[in-house]
Amino acid sequence: MPEYTSLEKIRLEKIEALRKEGIEPFPTRAERTHTSAEAIAAFEAAEKSGVEAKATLAGRIRAMRPMGKLTFAHIEDGAGKIQLFFRVNEIGQERVDFVSNRLDLGDFLQASGSLMRTRTGEITLLVQDYKLLAKAVSPLPAAKDETLEDGTVVRHAALEDPEIRGRQRYADLAVNPQVRETFRRRTATIKALREFLDNHGFLEVETPILQPIYGGAAARPFVTHHNEMDMDMYLRISFELYLKRLLVGNLEKVYEIGRDFRNEGVSYKHNPEFTQLEFYWAYADYLKVMELTEQMVSYVCQKVNGSMKIMYQGQELDFTPPWKRMSMQEGILETSGIDISQYPTAESLFKAIVAKGKMPNPKSTRGKLIDFLLSEFLEPTLIQPTFLYDYPRDISPLAKSKPGDPLTVERFEGYVGGFELCNAFTELNDPLDQEQRFLEMGRDYADDEEEKHPMDEDYLRAMRYGMPPCGGFGMGVDRLVMFLTDQHNIREVLLFPPKRQED
C-alpha cells in the first residue's frame, strides 16, 4: 500500500464523504458540447449576432478563487483554458460552497451554462449546473501563487523540477501547456515527414523489430530470448538491411519510421530507444539523396513552424535549400590542420593527432581516428545546416566506394547545431564486395568491440539475386524535433525518457 501524505489523506476523506452522501466521485458518464476553444469561438460568433451561447464544458480545475457568494475557477482541457463563474443566484449557496470546500485543484469537472463576458473582458461560463467527473487524490507536484491586480492571490499548479518532469510526464503534461505543445509538434513533424515521402512516391513499410542478426549500423544491441524458438534475438539497431532486401524485390522506393534500440550511453543527444526514419531509393545515389534531404527537412520546418528559419538555443538556423556542402577531408583540414590524405595508416594518423594535443584510443582503426577528428574539431563548428561528404571506407561498411578511390566511400552526414542530424550513402550493391567488407570488419575490430558489424548471410543471399544501384538515408526523428521545438536535451522530446528504477 502507498504511504499517503497528509494532503492525500484529506482528499481520500473527501472521497469517502462524497460516497456517503450518494455522490460518485468517479462517475461513468461525461458530457461535453464544446472544448474551451470551441466555446470561446461560439460565444464570439453569438456576440456579434446578439444571441445567447450555451455550452457544456469539461476539464481539469487549474485555479480557484472563492469569494463567499461566488467563486471563479479556471478549467483546462486539451484545447486551452476557460473561466467558470459560480454564483449563488444561479446554483444556490450550498452548491457554491461545494465548489469552494469539496473540490480541489486537479479535479475534473463538467459544467453547463451560458457564456458571457466579465467586466474585465474575459469570456466566461456562467455555471447553471455542474458535476464532478474525477477526484484527484494526489495534488499536482508543486504550486505557485499569482497575485492579481486587485491583490487577490490565486494558487496555480506548476512543475519545474526536470527529474520529476521526466519521471512523471503525466504530471508534467497536466500542468505545463508548453510541454503539450512540444509533443503536438513532434506528432506534426512525423506527419509531415510521411506526407513528403508519400508525395514523392515512397511506400511506407514495416520491418522486424526482433531480429536474429542485428545490422545496418555499428552499435551494441539489446539481447532478448525467444522461448518458442529457443534462440537469442536482438532488438533492431537499424532498419537498413531489411529495407534494402525490399529493393531486391522490386519495391523501388521504401521508407519506415519506427523505433531503433542501441544499448549504449545516454547524453543530451543520445537515447538508447529512439525514433528513426530510413528510406531507400533505387537508381539514386548520395547526391540525389542529398537534394531530397534538404527538400524534405525544409518542407517539414515550413509545415510545423511556418518558416524554414527557426530559432534554436538563441541562434537562427536557416534550413532553406541549398545547404552548405563540404568534404570531410576539407573540413578536418580547416579545423584541425591535419590533412588525412597525408596519413594513409592508423599509426601515422594517430601520431599526427597526438601532436595536436589530443589522445584518441591507440587501438583505433584509421577510420575511427578520422571519426575522432570529426567529433573533436569539425563537428562543433557545423551550426548551420551542412552536408559533410566522402567518408573513410572502414567506418562505412555498407557504402559504395568512390570511383578511383577505394578507401573513400560515397557517404554524407547532415549536421545542424553542432551535431549529426542524418546519414546517407550510395549503397553498396556488389555482393562480393559486401562479403569482403564484412570479413574486414571482423578482422579489424577486437573480440570485445561493441560496435562490430556482424556477417549477415541472408542479406548477402538477397544481394546475390541482384540489387539495383540505390541511395539510402537515415535520420533520428527525435533530433529533428529538438530543433523544431528549441529543446537542447533529447529527453525533452521523449514522452517517457528512461529513468533508473525508483527505490
Short mmCIF file of C-alpha atoms in Angstrom, two decimals:
data_model
loop_
_atom_site.label_atom_id
_atom_site.label_comp_id
_atom_site.label_asym_id
_atom_site.label_seq_id
_atom_site.Cartn_x
_atom_site.Cartn_y
_atom_site.Cartn_z
CA MET A 1 0.00 0.00 0.00
CA PRO A 2 1.26 3.52 -0.74
CA GLU A 3 2.10 5.87 2.10
CA TYR A 4 -0.30 8.77 1.67
CA THR A 5 0.68 12.32 2.54
CA SER A 6 -1.45 14.44 4.83
CA LEU A 7 -2.95 16.26 1.81
CA GLU A 8 -3.75 12.98 0.08
CA LYS A 9 -5.42 11.69 3.26
CA ILE A 10 -7.64 14.79 3.32
CA ARG A 11 -8.67 14.14 -0.27
CA LEU A 12 -9.33 10.47 0.47
CA GLU A 13 -11.60 11.58 3.30
CA LYS A 14 -13.44 13.84 0.87
CA ILE A 15 -13.95 10.88 -1.49
CA GLU A 16 -15.35 8.77 1.34
CA ALA A 17 -17.66 11.59 2.46
CA LEU A 18 -18.95 12.13 -1.07
CA ARG A 19 -19.85 8.48 -1.42
CA LYS A 20 -21.67 8.51 1.90
CA GLU A 21 -23.74 11.41 0.53
CA GLY A 22 -24.55 9.43 -2.61
CA ILE A 23 -22.20 11.41 -4.86
CA GLU A 24 -19.94 9.23 -7.01
CA PRO A 25 -16.50 10.92 -7.30
CA PHE A 26 -15.68 8.85 -10.41
CA PRO A 27 -18.91 8.66 -12.44
CA THR A 28 -19.08 6.53 -15.58
CA ARG A 29 -20.53 9.12 -17.96
CA ALA A 30 -19.37 12.56 -19.03
CA GLU A 31 -20.98 15.03 -21.42
CA ARG A 32 -19.39 17.84 -23.36
CA THR A 33 -20.72 20.00 -26.17
CA HIS A 34 -17.67 22.22 -26.72
CA THR A 35 -13.98 22.32 -26.00
CA SER A 36 -12.77 25.53 -24.35
CA ALA A 37 -11.58 26.88 -27.70
CA GLU A 38 -14.85 25.97 -29.43
CA ALA A 39 -16.85 27.61 -26.65
CA ILE A 40 -14.89 30.85 -26.96
CA ALA A 41 -15.34 30.85 -30.74
CA ALA A 42 -19.06 30.13 -30.38
CA PHE A 43 -19.50 33.00 -27.93
CA GLU A 44 -17.62 35.44 -30.17
CA ALA A 45 -19.88 34.48 -33.09
CA ALA A 46 -23.04 34.73 -30.95
CA GLU A 47 -21.92 38.07 -29.50
CA LYS A 48 -21.84 39.59 -32.98
CA SER A 49 -25.36 38.38 -33.77
CA GLY A 50 -26.77 39.25 -30.34
CA VAL A 51 -27.89 35.74 -29.38
CA GLU A 52 -27.14 33.70 -26.26
CA ALA A 53 -24.49 30.98 -26.41
CA LYS A 54 -24.72 27.95 -24.16
CA ALA A 55 -22.17 25.18 -23.62
CA THR A 56 -21.31 22.15 -21.55
CA LEU A 57 -17.59 22.05 -20.84
CA ALA A 58 -15.28 19.54 -19.15
CA GLY A 59 -11.73 19.83 -17.91
CA ARG A 60 -9.27 19.85 -15.04
CA ILE A 61 -9.51 22.58 -12.38
CA ARG A 62 -6.33 24.64 -12.61
CA ALA A 63 -7.19 27.64 -10.43
CA MET A 64 -9.90 28.61 -7.93
CA ARG A 65 -10.83 31.91 -6.28
CA PRO A 66 -13.62 31.59 -3.66
CA MET A 67 -15.33 34.88 -2.75
CA GLY A 68 -18.22 33.95 -0.46
CA LYS A 69 -21.36 34.08 -2.60
CA LEU A 70 -19.45 33.47 -5.77
CA THR A 71 -16.41 31.55 -6.92
CA PHE A 72 -14.28 31.90 -10.01
CA ALA A 73 -12.33 28.93 -11.36
CA HIS A 74 -10.37 28.04 -14.45
CA ILE A 75 -10.59 24.65 -16.08
CA GLU A 76 -8.20 23.37 -18.70
CA ASP A 77 -8.85 20.85 -21.46
CA GLY A 78 -6.84 19.75 -24.46
CA ALA A 79 -7.67 22.96 -26.32
CA GLY A 80 -6.84 25.51 -23.61
CA LYS A 81 -8.34 27.23 -20.57
CA ILE A 82 -11.63 28.91 -19.83
CA GLN A 83 -13.04 30.63 -16.76
CA LEU A 84 -16.06 29.34 -14.84
CA PHE A 85 -18.27 31.62 -12.73
CA PHE A 86 -20.27 30.01 -9.90
CA ARG A 87 -22.87 32.37 -8.43
CA VAL A 88 -25.50 31.98 -5.71
CA ASN A 89 -28.22 33.42 -7.99
CA GLU A 90 -27.83 30.52 -10.45
CA ILE A 91 -26.99 27.48 -8.30
CA GLY A 92 -27.57 28.43 -4.65
CA GLN A 93 -25.19 28.91 -1.73
CA GLU A 94 -24.85 25.20 -0.96
CA ARG A 95 -23.55 24.35 -4.41
CA VAL A 96 -21.22 27.36 -4.43
CA ASP A 97 -19.83 26.19 -1.09
CA PHE A 98 -19.44 22.67 -2.51
CA VAL A 99 -17.10 24.05 -5.18
CA SER A 100 -15.07 26.00 -2.63
CA ASN A 101 -14.83 23.32 0.04
CA ARG A 102 -15.14 19.96 -1.64
CA LEU A 103 -13.31 20.43 -4.93
CA ASP A 104 -9.55 20.72 -5.30
CA LEU A 105 -7.01 21.73 -7.92
CA GLY A 106 -6.56 18.83 -10.29
CA ASP A 107 -10.16 17.57 -10.06
CA PHE A 108 -12.03 17.07 -13.34
CA LEU A 109 -15.30 18.95 -13.60
CA GLN A 110 -18.20 19.16 -16.04
CA ALA A 111 -20.06 22.48 -16.13
CA SER A 112 -23.06 23.71 -18.14
CA GLY A 113 -24.35 27.23 -18.53
CA SER A 114 -24.37 30.42 -20.56
CA LEU A 115 -21.31 32.09 -21.97
CA MET A 116 -20.72 35.71 -21.01
CA ARG A 117 -18.01 38.31 -20.84
CA THR A 118 -16.91 39.63 -17.42
CA ARG A 119 -16.22 43.27 -16.65
CA THR A 120 -12.55 42.64 -17.37
CA GLY A 121 -13.49 41.29 -20.80
CA GLU A 122 -12.76 37.60 -20.15
CA ILE A 123 -15.08 35.12 -21.84
CA THR A 124 -16.55 33.02 -19.03
CA LEU A 125 -19.11 30.27 -18.50
CA LEU A 126 -21.82 31.36 -16.05
CA VAL A 127 -22.44 27.97 -14.48
CA GLN A 128 -26.03 26.77 -14.13
CA ASP A 129 -25.18 23.14 -13.38
CA TYR A 130 -22.02 21.14 -12.72
CA LYS A 131 -20.83 17.60 -11.98
CA LEU A 132 -17.63 16.17 -10.53
CA LEU A 133 -16.07 13.82 -13.11
CA ALA A 134 -12.94 12.62 -11.30
CA LYS A 135 -11.43 13.45 -7.93
CA ALA A 136 -7.65 13.89 -7.87
CA VAL A 137 -6.19 12.06 -4.88
CA SER A 138 -2.69 13.47 -5.26
CA PRO A 139 -2.12 17.21 -5.55
CA LEU A 140 -0.16 18.24 -8.61
CA PRO A 141 3.56 18.11 -7.70
CA ALA A 142 4.18 21.79 -6.97
CA ALA A 143 2.31 25.05 -6.76
CA LYS A 144 2.95 28.70 -7.32
CA ASP A 145 0.96 31.78 -6.31
CA GLU A 146 -0.14 34.51 -8.69
CA THR A 147 -1.19 37.91 -7.34
CA LEU A 148 -3.94 39.51 -9.41
CA GLU A 149 -4.35 43.24 -10.00
CA ASP A 150 -6.90 43.51 -7.19
CA GLY A 151 -4.44 41.92 -4.73
CA THR A 152 -6.14 38.52 -4.68
CA VAL A 153 -3.72 35.61 -4.50
CA VAL A 154 -4.61 32.71 -6.80
CA ARG A 155 -2.84 29.39 -6.46
CA HIS A 156 -1.88 27.62 -9.72
CA ALA A 157 -0.40 24.19 -10.20
CA ALA A 158 3.15 24.21 -11.57
CA LEU A 159 6.01 21.79 -12.13
CA GLU A 160 9.59 22.71 -12.92
CA ASP A 161 11.89 20.03 -11.46
CA PRO A 162 13.41 18.27 -14.52
CA GLU A 163 13.81 14.95 -12.70
CA ILE A 164 10.15 14.84 -11.66
CA ARG A 165 9.06 16.12 -15.08
CA GLY A 166 10.79 13.25 -16.86
CA ARG A 167 9.75 10.61 -14.36
CA GLN A 168 6.15 11.82 -14.07
CA ARG A 169 5.47 13.01 -17.59
CA TYR A 170 1.73 12.73 -16.96
CA ALA A 171 2.01 15.43 -14.29
CA ASP A 172 4.33 17.49 -16.49
CA LEU A 173 1.78 17.43 -19.32
CA ALA A 174 -1.03 18.22 -16.91
CA VAL A 175 0.47 21.45 -15.64
CA ASN A 176 2.79 22.70 -18.40
CA PRO A 177 0.96 23.60 -21.64
CA GLN A 178 4.26 24.33 -23.41
CA VAL A 179 5.21 20.67 -22.92
CA ARG A 180 1.95 19.58 -24.55
CA GLU A 181 2.80 21.88 -27.45
CA THR A 182 6.22 20.22 -27.82
CA PHE A 183 4.61 16.83 -28.30
CA ARG A 184 1.95 18.18 -30.64
CA ARG A 185 4.81 19.47 -32.78
CA ARG A 186 6.50 16.11 -32.57
CA THR A 187 3.39 14.46 -34.00
CA ALA A 188 3.15 17.17 -36.67
CA THR A 189 6.80 16.52 -37.59
CA ILE A 190 6.23 12.80 -38.16
CA LYS A 191 3.06 13.54 -40.09
CA ALA A 192 4.92 16.00 -42.34
CA LEU A 193 7.75 13.52 -42.99
CA ARG A 194 5.22 10.90 -44.06
CA GLU A 195 3.38 13.42 -46.20
CA PHE A 196 6.55 14.45 -48.01
CA LEU A 197 7.73 10.90 -48.72
CA ASP A 198 4.27 9.70 -49.74
CA ASN A 199 4.00 12.63 -52.15
CA HIS A 200 7.36 11.61 -53.65
CA GLY A 201 6.24 8.08 -54.41
CA PHE A 202 7.77 6.27 -51.43
CA LEU A 203 5.99 3.27 -49.92
CA GLU A 204 5.80 3.04 -46.13
CA VAL A 205 6.62 -0.46 -44.84
CA GLU A 206 7.27 -2.26 -41.56
CA THR A 207 10.24 -4.49 -40.86
CA PRO A 208 11.05 -6.75 -37.87
CA ILE A 209 11.99 -5.26 -34.52
CA LEU A 210 13.17 -8.65 -33.25
CA GLN A 211 16.00 -9.84 -35.48
CA PRO A 212 18.18 -12.97 -35.45
CA ILE A 213 21.16 -10.88 -36.62
CA TYR A 214 21.42 -7.19 -35.90
CA GLY A 215 22.93 -4.93 -38.55
CA GLY A 216 22.76 -1.76 -40.59
CA ALA A 217 24.79 0.27 -38.10
CA ALA A 218 27.72 -0.01 -35.72
CA ALA A 219 26.18 -0.26 -32.25
CA ARG A 220 25.80 -2.60 -29.31
CA PRO A 221 22.37 -4.31 -29.39
CA PHE A 222 19.87 -5.25 -26.72
CA VAL A 223 19.60 -9.04 -26.43
CA THR A 224 16.44 -10.98 -25.64
CA HIS A 225 15.36 -14.62 -25.87
CA HIS A 226 12.62 -16.22 -27.97
CA ASN A 227 11.24 -19.02 -25.81
CA GLU A 228 9.35 -20.91 -28.51
CA MET A 229 12.32 -20.95 -30.92
CA ASP A 230 14.81 -21.28 -28.04
CA MET A 231 17.14 -18.70 -29.55
CA ASP A 232 18.60 -15.33 -28.63
CA MET A 233 17.35 -12.42 -30.69
CA TYR A 234 18.21 -8.74 -30.90
CA LEU A 235 16.19 -5.56 -30.84
CA ARG A 236 17.00 -3.88 -34.11
CA ILE A 237 19.63 -1.17 -34.25
CA SER A 238 18.62 -0.16 -37.78
CA PHE A 239 16.06 -0.94 -40.50
CA GLU A 240 18.66 -0.82 -43.26
CA LEU A 241 19.34 -4.43 -44.22
CA TYR A 242 15.65 -5.35 -44.28
CA LEU A 243 14.63 -2.29 -46.30
CA LYS A 244 17.35 -2.98 -48.88
CA ARG A 245 16.09 -6.56 -49.22
CA LEU A 246 12.86 -4.95 -50.47
CA LEU A 247 14.77 -3.20 -53.28
CA VAL A 248 15.83 -6.67 -54.42
CA GLY A 249 12.12 -7.49 -54.57
CA ASN A 250 11.42 -4.52 -56.92
CA LEU A 251 9.92 -2.21 -54.31
CA GLU A 252 11.95 0.72 -55.59
CA LYS A 253 11.21 3.50 -53.06
CA VAL A 254 10.56 2.42 -49.47
CA TYR A 255 10.68 4.05 -46.06
CA GLU A 256 9.99 3.26 -42.43
CA ILE A 257 9.51 5.41 -39.35
CA GLY A 258 9.86 3.46 -36.12
CA ARG A 259 11.87 2.61 -33.04
CA ASP A 260 15.50 1.54 -33.01
CA PHE A 261 17.35 0.31 -29.92
CA ARG A 262 21.06 0.75 -29.21
CA ASN A 263 22.46 -0.45 -25.90
CA GLU A 264 24.83 2.44 -25.39
CA GLY A 265 25.31 5.64 -23.45
CA VAL A 266 22.81 8.40 -22.73
CA SER A 267 23.60 12.05 -23.46
CA TYR A 268 21.75 15.23 -24.34
CA LYS A 269 21.58 13.96 -27.95
CA HIS A 270 21.50 10.16 -27.43
CA ASN A 271 18.87 7.84 -26.07
CA PRO A 272 19.03 4.03 -26.24
CA GLU A 273 15.47 3.87 -27.65
CA PHE A 274 14.86 6.39 -30.40
CA THR A 275 12.69 7.07 -33.44
CA GLN A 276 14.39 6.66 -36.79
CA LEU A 277 13.40 7.47 -40.36
CA GLU A 278 15.11 5.48 -43.09
CA PHE A 279 14.38 5.46 -46.81
CA TYR A 280 15.96 3.63 -49.75
CA TRP A 281 15.67 4.78 -53.33
CA ALA A 282 16.52 2.60 -56.33
CA TYR A 283 18.54 4.19 -59.16
CA ALA A 284 19.57 7.14 -56.97
CA ASP A 285 22.98 8.00 -55.49
CA TYR A 286 24.08 10.04 -52.49
CA LEU A 287 23.93 13.29 -54.47
CA LYS A 288 20.25 12.78 -55.31
CA VAL A 289 19.56 11.77 -51.73
CA MET A 290 21.32 14.95 -50.59
CA GLU A 291 18.96 17.09 -52.66
CA LEU A 292 15.90 15.20 -51.45
CA THR A 293 17.04 15.52 -47.83
CA GLU A 294 17.28 19.31 -47.85
CA GLN A 295 13.90 19.50 -49.61
CA MET A 296 12.31 17.17 -47.05
CA VAL A 297 13.68 18.82 -43.91
CA SER A 298 12.88 22.33 -45.15
CA TYR A 299 9.36 21.15 -46.05
CA VAL A 300 8.87 19.80 -42.53
CA CYS A 301 10.17 23.05 -40.98
CA GLN A 302 7.69 25.05 -43.06
CA LYS A 303 4.77 22.77 -42.19
CA VAL A 304 5.49 22.55 -38.46
CA ASN A 305 6.91 26.01 -37.64
CA GLY A 306 5.61 28.07 -40.54
CA SER A 307 9.09 29.01 -41.74
CA MET A 308 12.33 27.46 -42.97
CA LYS A 309 14.14 29.67 -40.46
CA ILE A 310 13.90 28.68 -36.81
CA MET A 311 15.37 29.84 -33.52
CA TYR A 312 17.37 27.18 -31.71
CA GLN A 313 19.03 27.93 -28.38
CA GLY A 314 19.19 31.64 -29.17
CA GLN A 315 20.57 31.22 -32.70
CA GLU A 316 18.72 31.40 -36.00
CA LEU A 317 19.07 28.30 -38.19
CA ASP A 318 18.16 28.55 -41.86
CA PHE A 319 17.03 25.27 -43.46
CA THR A 320 16.31 26.87 -46.83
CA PRO A 321 17.89 24.81 -49.67
CA PRO A 322 20.58 24.53 -50.83
CA TRP A 323 22.56 23.69 -47.69
CA LYS A 324 26.31 24.16 -47.42
CA ARG A 325 28.39 21.23 -48.73
CA MET A 326 31.89 20.32 -47.55
CA SER A 327 34.08 17.25 -47.96
CA MET A 328 35.18 15.58 -44.74
CA GLN A 329 38.84 15.94 -45.73
CA GLU A 330 38.42 19.66 -46.37
CA GLY A 331 36.52 20.25 -43.11
CA ILE A 332 39.00 18.36 -40.92
CA LEU A 333 41.93 20.19 -42.55
CA GLU A 334 40.30 23.58 -41.92
CA THR A 335 39.53 22.90 -38.26
CA SER A 336 42.42 20.68 -37.11
CA GLY A 337 45.23 21.43 -39.56
CA ILE A 338 45.53 17.70 -40.37
CA ASP A 339 45.24 16.57 -43.99
CA ILE A 340 44.04 12.99 -43.59
CA SER A 341 45.14 12.13 -47.14
CA GLN A 342 48.74 12.52 -45.98
CA TYR A 343 48.35 9.83 -43.30
CA PRO A 344 47.37 6.56 -45.00
CA THR A 345 47.84 4.34 -41.93
CA ALA A 346 46.32 4.32 -38.45
CA GLU A 347 49.77 4.60 -36.89
CA SER A 348 50.76 7.74 -38.81
CA LEU A 349 47.39 9.41 -38.26
CA PHE A 350 47.49 8.62 -34.54
CA LYS A 351 50.85 10.37 -34.22
CA ALA A 352 49.52 13.42 -36.07
CA ILE A 353 46.53 13.67 -33.72
CA VAL A 354 48.70 13.33 -30.61
CA ALA A 355 50.89 16.12 -31.97
CA LYS A 356 47.77 18.32 -31.91
CA GLY A 357 47.32 17.67 -28.19
CA LYS A 358 44.53 15.09 -28.42
CA MET A 359 44.66 11.49 -27.22
CA PRO A 360 42.41 9.03 -29.08
CA ASN A 361 42.28 5.30 -28.35
CA PRO A 362 45.64 3.87 -29.53
CA LYS A 363 43.85 0.74 -30.77
CA SER A 364 41.58 2.71 -33.12
CA THR A 365 41.44 1.91 -36.82
CA ARG A 366 42.26 4.70 -39.26
CA GLY A 367 38.55 5.23 -39.84
CA LYS A 368 37.89 5.53 -36.12
CA LEU A 369 40.70 8.09 -35.85
CA ILE A 370 39.13 10.12 -38.64
CA ASP A 371 35.82 9.91 -36.79
CA PHE A 372 37.64 11.17 -33.67
CA LEU A 373 38.97 14.17 -35.60
CA LEU A 374 35.46 14.89 -36.86
CA SER A 375 33.93 14.92 -33.39
CA GLU A 376 36.79 16.78 -31.68
CA PHE A 377 37.48 19.52 -34.24
CA LEU A 378 34.92 19.79 -37.02
CA GLU A 379 31.51 18.83 -35.64
CA PRO A 380 31.20 21.70 -33.10
CA THR A 381 31.66 24.23 -35.93
CA LEU A 382 28.80 22.90 -38.08
CA ILE A 383 25.97 25.12 -36.83
CA GLN A 384 24.03 26.00 -39.97
CA PRO A 385 22.67 23.00 -41.96
CA THR A 386 25.69 21.45 -43.67
CA PHE A 387 26.32 18.29 -45.67
CA LEU A 388 29.66 16.68 -44.88
CA TYR A 389 30.53 14.13 -47.57
CA ASP A 390 33.06 11.44 -48.61
CA TYR A 391 33.94 9.23 -45.64
CA PRO A 392 36.60 6.57 -45.00
CA ARG A 393 35.59 3.10 -46.12
CA ASP A 394 36.42 1.29 -42.90
CA ILE A 395 33.72 3.12 -40.90
CA SER A 396 31.15 2.78 -43.70
CA PRO A 397 30.87 -0.95 -44.46
CA LEU A 398 27.60 -0.65 -46.40
CA ALA A 399 28.53 2.29 -48.68
CA LYS A 400 29.90 2.27 -52.22
CA SER A 401 33.49 3.37 -52.85
CA LYS A 402 34.16 6.47 -54.92
CA PRO A 403 35.35 5.63 -58.43
CA GLY A 404 39.16 5.64 -58.44
CA ASP A 405 39.42 5.93 -54.63
CA PRO A 406 38.76 2.57 -52.95
CA LEU A 407 39.49 3.92 -49.43
CA THR A 408 36.75 6.59 -49.63
CA VAL A 409 33.01 5.95 -49.91
CA GLU A 410 30.07 7.98 -51.20
CA ARG A 411 28.56 8.89 -47.88
CA PHE A 412 27.29 12.12 -46.37
CA GLU A 413 26.05 13.24 -42.99
CA GLY A 414 23.86 16.27 -42.38
CA TYR A 415 24.94 18.45 -39.44
CA VAL A 416 22.95 21.16 -37.68
CA GLY A 417 23.55 22.94 -34.39
CA GLY A 418 26.90 21.21 -33.89
CA PHE A 419 25.76 17.61 -34.14
CA GLU A 420 24.66 15.00 -36.65
CA LEU A 421 21.08 15.03 -37.91
CA CYS A 422 21.17 12.44 -40.69
CA ASN A 423 23.37 9.92 -42.52
CA ALA A 424 23.21 8.63 -46.11
CA PHE A 425 25.11 6.53 -48.66
CA THR A 426 25.33 5.48 -52.22
CA GLU A 427 24.57 1.92 -51.16
CA LEU A 428 26.90 -0.96 -51.87
CA ASN A 429 25.16 -3.42 -54.22
CA ASP A 430 28.05 -5.74 -55.11
CA PRO A 431 27.55 -8.92 -53.01
CA LEU A 432 31.20 -9.98 -53.37
CA ASP A 433 32.48 -6.60 -52.21
CA GLN A 434 29.94 -6.60 -49.37
CA GLU A 435 31.08 -10.02 -48.16
CA GLN A 436 34.69 -8.84 -48.19
CA ARG A 437 33.72 -5.75 -46.15
CA PHE A 438 32.04 -7.91 -43.52
CA LEU A 439 35.16 -10.06 -43.30
CA GLU A 440 37.39 -6.97 -42.96
CA MET A 441 35.18 -5.63 -40.18
CA GLY A 442 35.58 -8.91 -38.32
CA ARG A 443 39.37 -8.75 -38.58
CA ASP A 444 39.80 -5.06 -37.79
CA TYR A 445 37.79 -5.00 -34.58
CA ALA A 446 38.80 -6.60 -31.29
CA ASP A 447 36.79 -9.52 -29.94
CA ASP A 448 35.23 -7.32 -27.25
CA GLU A 449 34.49 -4.41 -29.64
CA GLU A 450 30.92 -3.24 -29.00
CA GLU A 451 30.43 -1.75 -32.47
CA LYS A 452 31.24 -4.75 -34.65
CA HIS A 453 29.06 -5.20 -37.72
CA PRO A 454 28.20 -8.92 -37.89
CA MET A 455 28.14 -11.02 -41.05
CA ASP A 456 24.58 -11.41 -42.38
CA GLU A 457 24.47 -14.40 -44.75
CA ASP A 458 20.80 -13.93 -45.64
CA TYR A 459 21.42 -10.32 -46.63
CA LEU A 460 24.29 -11.45 -48.86
CA ARG A 461 21.99 -14.06 -50.39
CA ALA A 462 19.45 -11.34 -51.17
CA MET A 463 22.16 -9.23 -52.80
CA ARG A 464 23.23 -12.14 -54.98
CA TYR A 465 19.80 -12.08 -56.62
CA GLY A 466 20.71 -8.61 -57.82
CA MET A 467 20.23 -5.26 -56.09
CA PRO A 468 19.71 -2.12 -58.17
CA PRO A 469 22.06 0.83 -57.60
CA CYS A 470 20.45 2.88 -54.87
CA GLY A 471 20.76 5.62 -52.30
CA GLY A 472 19.89 5.17 -48.64
CA PHE A 473 19.14 7.61 -45.84
CA GLY A 474 18.67 7.56 -42.05
CA MET A 475 17.67 10.34 -39.66
CA GLY A 476 16.96 10.50 -35.93
CA VAL A 477 13.47 11.99 -35.75
CA ASP A 478 13.98 12.96 -32.11
CA ARG A 479 16.87 15.23 -33.08
CA LEU A 480 14.82 16.94 -35.76
CA VAL A 481 12.07 17.53 -33.19
CA MET A 482 14.68 19.03 -30.83
CA PHE A 483 15.42 21.69 -33.43
CA LEU A 484 11.77 22.36 -34.26
CA THR A 485 10.83 22.78 -30.58
CA ASP A 486 14.02 24.54 -29.42
CA GLN A 487 14.98 21.82 -26.94
CA HIS A 488 18.62 21.22 -26.03
CA ASN A 489 18.08 17.79 -24.46
CA ILE A 490 16.62 14.80 -26.29
CA ARG A 491 14.71 13.79 -23.15
CA GLU A 492 12.53 16.87 -23.56
CA VAL A 493 11.09 15.44 -26.80
CA LEU A 494 10.53 11.90 -25.47
CA LEU A 495 7.24 11.35 -23.71
CA PHE A 496 8.71 8.77 -21.36
CA PRO A 497 12.51 9.03 -21.20
CA PRO A 498 14.32 6.15 -19.47
CA LYS A 499 14.87 6.54 -15.74
CA ARG A 500 16.54 4.38 -13.14
CA GLN A 501 14.04 2.43 -11.10
CA GLU A 502 12.86 4.25 -8.01
CA ASP A 503 13.74 2.74 -4.61
#
